[in-house]
C-alpha positions as YAML, in Angstrom:
chain: A
units: angstrom
residues:
- id: 1
  name: MET
  ca: [12.13, 2.07, -23.25]
- id: 2
  name: GLU
  ca: [10.92, -0.66, -20.91]
- id: 3
  name: SER
  ca: [8.62, -3.35, -23.16]
- id: 4
  name: TRP
  ca: [6.06, -5.62, -20.67]
- id: 5
  name: ASN
  ca: [6.95, -8.69, -19.12]
- id: 6
  name: ALA
  ca: [5.61, -10.01, -15.92]
- id: 7
  name: LEU
  ca: [7.76, -7.89, -14.06]
- id: 8
  name: LEU
  ca: [6.88, -4.91, -15.35]
- id: 9
  name: ALA
  ca: [2.97, -5.38, -14.93]
- id: 10
  name: SER
  ca: [3.22, -6.33, -11.06]
- id: 11
  name: HIS
  ca: [5.34, -3.96, -10.67]
- id: 12
  name: VAL
  ca: [2.72, -1.16, -11.78]
- id: 13
  name: ILE
  ca: [0.31, -3.47, -10.39]
- id: 14
  name: ALA
  ca: [1.58, -3.09, -7.02]
- id: 15
  name: ALA
  ca: [2.35, 0.69, -7.68]
- id: 16
  name: LEU
  ca: [-1.79, 0.97, -8.93]
- id: 17
  name: PHE
  ca: [-2.59, -1.11, -5.60]
- id: 18
  name: VAL
  ca: [-0.46, 1.41, -3.38]
- id: 19
  name: LEU
  ca: [-2.16, 4.33, -4.93]
- id: 20
  name: ALA
  ca: [-5.33, 3.08, -3.88]
- id: 21
  name: ILE
  ca: [-5.10, 1.94, -0.25]
- id: 22
  name: GLY
  ca: [-3.24, 4.95, 0.22]
- id: 23
  name: PRO
  ca: [-6.15, 7.71, 0.38]
- id: 24
  name: LEU
  ca: [-8.16, 5.45, 2.93]
- id: 25
  name: GLN
  ca: [-5.15, 4.61, 5.88]
- id: 26
  name: ILE
  ca: [-4.73, 8.64, 5.05]
- id: 27
  name: LEU
  ca: [-8.07, 10.43, 5.73]
- id: 28
  name: ARG
  ca: [-9.79, 7.11, 6.88]
- id: 29
  name: ARG
  ca: [-10.67, 8.57, 10.81]
- id: 30
  name: ARG
  ca: [-10.06, 5.86, 13.02]
- id: 31
  name: ARG
  ca: [-7.03, 3.66, 13.72]
- id: 32
  name: ASP
  ca: [-7.74, 0.59, 14.76]
- id: 33
  name: ARG
  ca: [-7.44, -3.14, 13.25]
- id: 34
  name: ILE
  ca: [-8.37, -2.60, 9.46]
- id: 35
  name: HIS
  ca: [-5.75, 0.84, 9.36]
- id: 36
  name: ARG
  ca: [-3.35, -1.98, 10.27]
- id: 37
  name: SER
  ca: [-4.80, -4.82, 8.04]
- id: 38
  name: MET
  ca: [-4.83, -2.18, 4.82]
- id: 39
  name: GLY
  ca: [-0.95, -0.70, 6.92]
- id: 40
  name: TYR
  ca: [0.51, -3.99, 5.83]
- id: 41
  name: LEU
  ca: [-0.84, -4.89, 3.05]
- id: 42
  name: TRP
  ca: [-0.01, -1.47, 2.03]
- id: 43
  name: VAL
  ca: [4.15, -1.32, 3.25]
- id: 44
  name: ALA
  ca: [4.14, -4.46, 1.93]
- id: 45
  name: ALA
  ca: [3.20, -3.58, -1.17]
- id: 46
  name: MET
  ca: [5.44, -0.11, -1.20]
- id: 47
  name: TYR
  ca: [8.28, -2.97, -0.97]
- id: 48
  name: TYR
  ca: [7.68, -4.99, -3.35]
- id: 49
  name: VAL
  ca: [7.22, -1.84, -5.65]
- id: 50
  name: CYS
  ca: [10.74, 0.27, -4.73]
- id: 51
  name: ALA
  ca: [12.25, -3.83, -4.99]
- id: 52
  name: SER
  ca: [11.39, -4.40, -8.16]
- id: 53
  name: SER
  ca: [12.06, -1.02, -9.73]
- id: 54
  name: PHE
  ca: [15.84, -2.10, -9.06]
- id: 55
  name: TRP
  ca: [15.16, -4.40, -11.88]
- id: 56
  name: ILE
  ca: [13.54, -1.93, -14.25]
- id: 57
  name: VAL
  ca: [16.41, 0.03, -16.40]
- id: 58
  name: THR
  ca: [16.21, 2.46, -18.92]
- id: 59
  name: GLU
  ca: [18.74, 1.89, -21.30]
- id: 60
  name: GLY
  ca: [21.03, 0.12, -18.81]
- id: 61
  name: HIS
  ca: [20.76, 2.90, -16.26]
- id: 62
  name: PHE
  ca: [19.09, 3.86, -13.41]
- id: 63
  name: THR
  ca: [17.53, 6.91, -13.35]
- id: 64
  name: TRP
  ca: [16.25, 9.52, -10.03]
- id: 65
  name: LEU
  ca: [13.21, 7.48, -10.09]
- id: 66
  name: HIS
  ca: [15.19, 4.35, -8.15]
- id: 67
  name: GLY
  ca: [17.25, 6.93, -5.73]
- id: 68
  name: LEU
  ca: [13.24, 7.57, -4.57]
- id: 69
  name: SER
  ca: [12.67, 3.99, -4.68]
- id: 70
  name: ALA
  ca: [15.73, 3.69, -2.05]
- id: 71
  name: PHE
  ca: [14.92, 6.44, -0.17]
- id: 72
  name: THR
  ca: [10.47, 5.45, 0.01]
- id: 73
  name: LEU
  ca: [12.22, 1.87, 1.11]
- id: 74
  name: VAL
  ca: [13.93, 3.82, 4.73]
- id: 75
  name: THR
  ca: [10.83, 5.93, 5.36]
- id: 76
  name: VAL
  ca: [8.27, 3.28, 4.40]
- id: 77
  name: THR
  ca: [10.73, 1.88, 7.28]
- id: 78
  name: LEU
  ca: [10.59, 4.48, 9.44]
- id: 79
  name: GLY
  ca: [7.16, 5.14, 9.64]
- id: 80
  name: LEU
  ca: [6.79, 1.23, 10.45]
- id: 81
  name: VAL
  ca: [8.88, 1.07, 13.19]
- id: 82
  name: SER
  ca: [7.70, 4.23, 14.67]
- id: 83
  name: ALA
  ca: [3.44, 2.86, 15.04]
- id: 84
  name: ILE
  ca: [5.20, -0.57, 16.47]
- id: 85
  name: ARG
  ca: [6.84, 2.29, 19.20]
- id: 86
  name: GLY
  ca: [3.74, 4.18, 19.22]
- id: 87
  name: ASN
  ca: [6.09, 6.83, 18.24]
- id: 88
  name: ILE
  ca: [2.39, 8.28, 15.99]
- id: 89
  name: ALA
  ca: [3.61, 11.83, 14.44]
- id: 90
  name: ALA
  ca: [6.75, 10.15, 12.93]
- id: 91
  name: HIS
  ca: [4.66, 7.22, 11.29]
- id: 92
  name: LEU
  ca: [2.75, 9.70, 9.93]
- id: 93
  name: GLY
  ca: [5.01, 11.64, 8.99]
- id: 94
  name: ASN
  ca: [6.78, 8.91, 7.45]
- id: 95
  name: MET
  ca: [4.06, 7.41, 5.53]
- id: 96
  name: VAL
  ca: [2.89, 10.41, 4.02]
- id: 97
  name: GLY
  ca: [6.16, 11.38, 2.80]
- id: 98
  name: SER
  ca: [5.66, 8.15, 1.00]
- id: 99
  name: TYR
  ca: [3.08, 8.26, -0.24]
- id: 100
  name: VAL
  ca: [3.61, 11.04, -1.94]
- id: 101
  name: GLY
  ca: [6.94, 10.33, -3.18]
- id: 102
  name: ILE
  ca: [4.99, 7.14, -5.21]
- id: 103
  name: ALA
  ca: [2.08, 9.61, -6.80]
- id: 104
  name: VAL
  ca: [5.12, 12.13, -7.96]
- id: 105
  name: ALA
  ca: [6.24, 8.50, -9.36]
- id: 106
  name: PHE
  ca: [3.03, 7.82, -10.70]
- id: 107
  name: VAL
  ca: [2.58, 10.63, -12.68]
- id: 108
  name: PHE
  ca: [6.61, 10.70, -13.62]
- id: 109
  name: ALA
  ca: [5.67, 7.37, -15.26]
- id: 110
  name: VAL
  ca: [2.87, 7.86, -16.68]
- id: 111
  name: ALA
  ca: [3.05, 11.64, -18.93]
- id: 112
  name: VAL
  ca: [6.25, 10.87, -19.61]
- id: 113
  name: PRO
  ca: [6.29, 9.89, -23.82]
- id: 114
  name: GLY
  ca: [8.53, 6.73, -24.60]
- id: 115
  name: ARG
  ca: [7.49, 5.36, -20.92]
- id: 116
  name: ALA
  ca: [5.59, 2.24, -21.01]
- id: 117
  name: ILE
  ca: [1.94, 3.23, -19.18]
- id: 118
  name: PRO
  ca: [2.10, 5.81, -22.15]
- id: 119
  name: ARG
  ca: [2.78, 3.80, -24.91]
- id: 120
  name: LEU
  ca: [-0.14, 1.54, -22.74]
- id: 121
  name: LEU
  ca: [-2.30, 3.84, -22.48]
- id: 122
  name: VAL
  ca: [-2.41, 4.68, -26.43]
- id: 123
  name: ASP
  ca: [-2.08, 1.63, -28.10]
- id: 124
  name: ASP
  ca: [-4.50, -0.22, -25.58]
- id: 125
  name: ALA
  ca: [-6.54, 2.00, -22.92]
- id: 126
  name: PRO
  ca: [-9.07, -0.80, -22.15]
- id: 127
  name: THR
  ca: [-7.03, -2.46, -21.51]
- id: 128
  name: ALA
  ca: [-5.25, 0.17, -18.81]
- id: 129
  name: LEU
  ca: [-8.40, 0.81, -17.27]
- id: 130
  name: TYR
  ca: [-9.52, -2.63, -16.54]
- id: 131
  name: VAL
  ca: [-6.28, -3.15, -14.53]
- id: 132
  name: ALA
  ca: [-6.80, -0.61, -12.98]
- id: 133
  name: GLY
  ca: [-11.00, -1.36, -12.08]
- id: 134
  name: VAL
  ca: [-9.91, -4.41, -10.57]
- id: 135
  name: VAL
  ca: [-6.74, -3.61, -8.93]
- id: 136
  name: VAL
  ca: [-9.72, -0.67, -7.50]
- id: 137
  name: LEU
  ca: [-12.38, -3.67, -6.82]
- id: 138
  name: SER
  ca: [-9.15, -5.86, -5.42]
- id: 139
  name: VAL
  ca: [-8.82, -3.18, -2.69]
- id: 140
  name: ALA
  ca: [-12.24, -2.49, -1.90]
- id: 141
  name: VAL
  ca: [-13.34, -5.62, -1.36]
- id: 142
  name: ILE
  ca: [-10.29, -5.71, 1.27]
- id: 143
  name: PHE
  ca: [-11.13, -3.00, 3.07]
- id: 144
  name: ALA
  ca: [-15.16, -4.38, 2.98]
- id: 145
  name: SER
  ca: [-14.01, -7.87, 4.35]
- id: 146
  name: LEU
  ca: [-11.52, -6.45, 6.66]
- id: 147
  name: LYS
  ca: [-15.02, -3.56, 7.55]
- id: 148
  name: LEU
  ca: [-17.10, -7.16, 8.10]
- id: 149
  name: GLY
  ca: [-14.57, -9.60, 8.95]
- id: 150
  name: GLY
  ca: [-14.54, -7.14, 12.28]
- id: 151
  name: ARG
  ca: [-18.33, -7.48, 12.91]
- id: 152
  name: SER
  ca: [-18.14, -11.24, 13.39]
- id: 153
  name: GLY
  ca: [-14.58, -10.32, 15.63]
- id: 154
  name: SER
  ca: [-16.70, -7.99, 17.55]
- id: 155
  name: LEU
  ca: [-19.83, -10.61, 18.39]
- id: 156
  name: ALA
  ca: [-17.08, -13.45, 19.78]
- id: 157
  name: ARG
  ca: [-15.63, -11.32, 22.17]
- id: 158
  name: LYS
  ca: [-18.92, -10.47, 23.35]
- id: 159
  name: ARG
  ca: [-20.61, -13.98, 24.04]
- id: 160
  name: GLY
  ca: [-16.73, -14.94, 25.29]
- id: 161
  name: ASN
  ca: [-16.15, -17.11, 22.89]
- id: 162
  name: PRO
  ca: [-11.92, -17.61, 22.63]
- id: 163
  name: ALA
  ca: [-12.08, -19.04, 19.65]
- id: 164
  name: GLY
  ca: [-12.28, -16.18, 17.92]
- id: 165
  name: PRO
  ca: [-10.64, -13.56, 15.89]
- id: 166
  name: ALA
  ca: [-10.36, -11.49, 20.04]
- id: 167
  name: ALA
  ca: [-6.54, -12.50, 19.66]
- id: 168
  name: GLY
  ca: [-4.72, -10.03, 18.28]
- id: 169
  name: SER
  ca: [-6.60, -7.50, 17.12]
- id: 170
  name: ASP
  ca: [-8.76, -4.24, 19.01]
- id: 171
  name: THR
  ca: [-10.61, -4.81, 22.26]
- id: 172
  name: ASN
  ca: [-11.65, -1.50, 22.49]
- id: 173
  name: GLN
  ca: [-13.07, -2.40, 25.41]
- id: 174
  name: PRO
  ca: [-13.03, -0.20, 28.43]
- id: 175
  name: GLY
  ca: [-10.05, -1.27, 31.46]
- id: 176
  name: ARG
  ca: [-8.53, -3.51, 28.57]
- id: 177
  name: ASP
  ca: [-5.11, -1.87, 26.42]
- id: 178
  name: ALA
  ca: [-4.85, -2.89, 22.90]
- id: 179
  name: PRO
  ca: [-3.32, -5.60, 22.02]
- id: 180
  name: SER
  ca: [1.13, -5.31, 20.88]
- id: 181
  name: VAL
  ca: [1.10, -5.43, 16.93]
- id: 182
  name: LEU
  ca: [4.31, -7.52, 18.38]
- id: 183
  name: ALA
  ca: [2.19, -9.97, 18.92]
- id: 184
  name: GLY
  ca: [1.86, -13.91, 17.58]
...
C-alpha cells in the first residue's frame, strides 16, 4: 500500500493534468500554436508521470503499470518525433494511444481498493475534489492565456512589430511557411 508523500501527490496531480489536457488536444480541430504549446506541456507532464511511477511501488515490486509507463515513454517520444518530422498520422496514433494508456492506468488506480486514490476518496473526499478542481482550473487558465496571447501576437504581426511574439509562432499568412518546431 502506498502512503501519501510528495512524490505520489505530484504524480497524481501531473496525471490529472495530463488527463485534463488530453481531450482538448485530441478533440480541438485547429492544430496551431496553442496545440503545440499545450502539447509540450502535455509531453512534459507525461514524461514526469511515467518516470515518477518507477519510484511508486507496491510492497517493493513493480506491477504491469510500470510496464505501461515504460511503453508510454516510448510512444510519447515517437509521437513527439513524428510531429517534428511532419508525420501527423504517426503523431496522432502515438499520442492518442498514450492518452488511452494513461486513462486505463487512471481507472485502475481509482477502481482498485487499497490503492492510495480510493483511500483518499473515502477518507478525505473534499481534498480529492479540490485537487481535481484546481487541476481542471489550471488547464483552463493555461488554455485561455495561450488563446489570449495569440490575439496580441496577431496584432503585433499586423503592425509589423519585430519584437512581438511573432518569432517562433504560427504566421498563418499566405505565402509564408510555418516556422520549424526546432527553431529557437
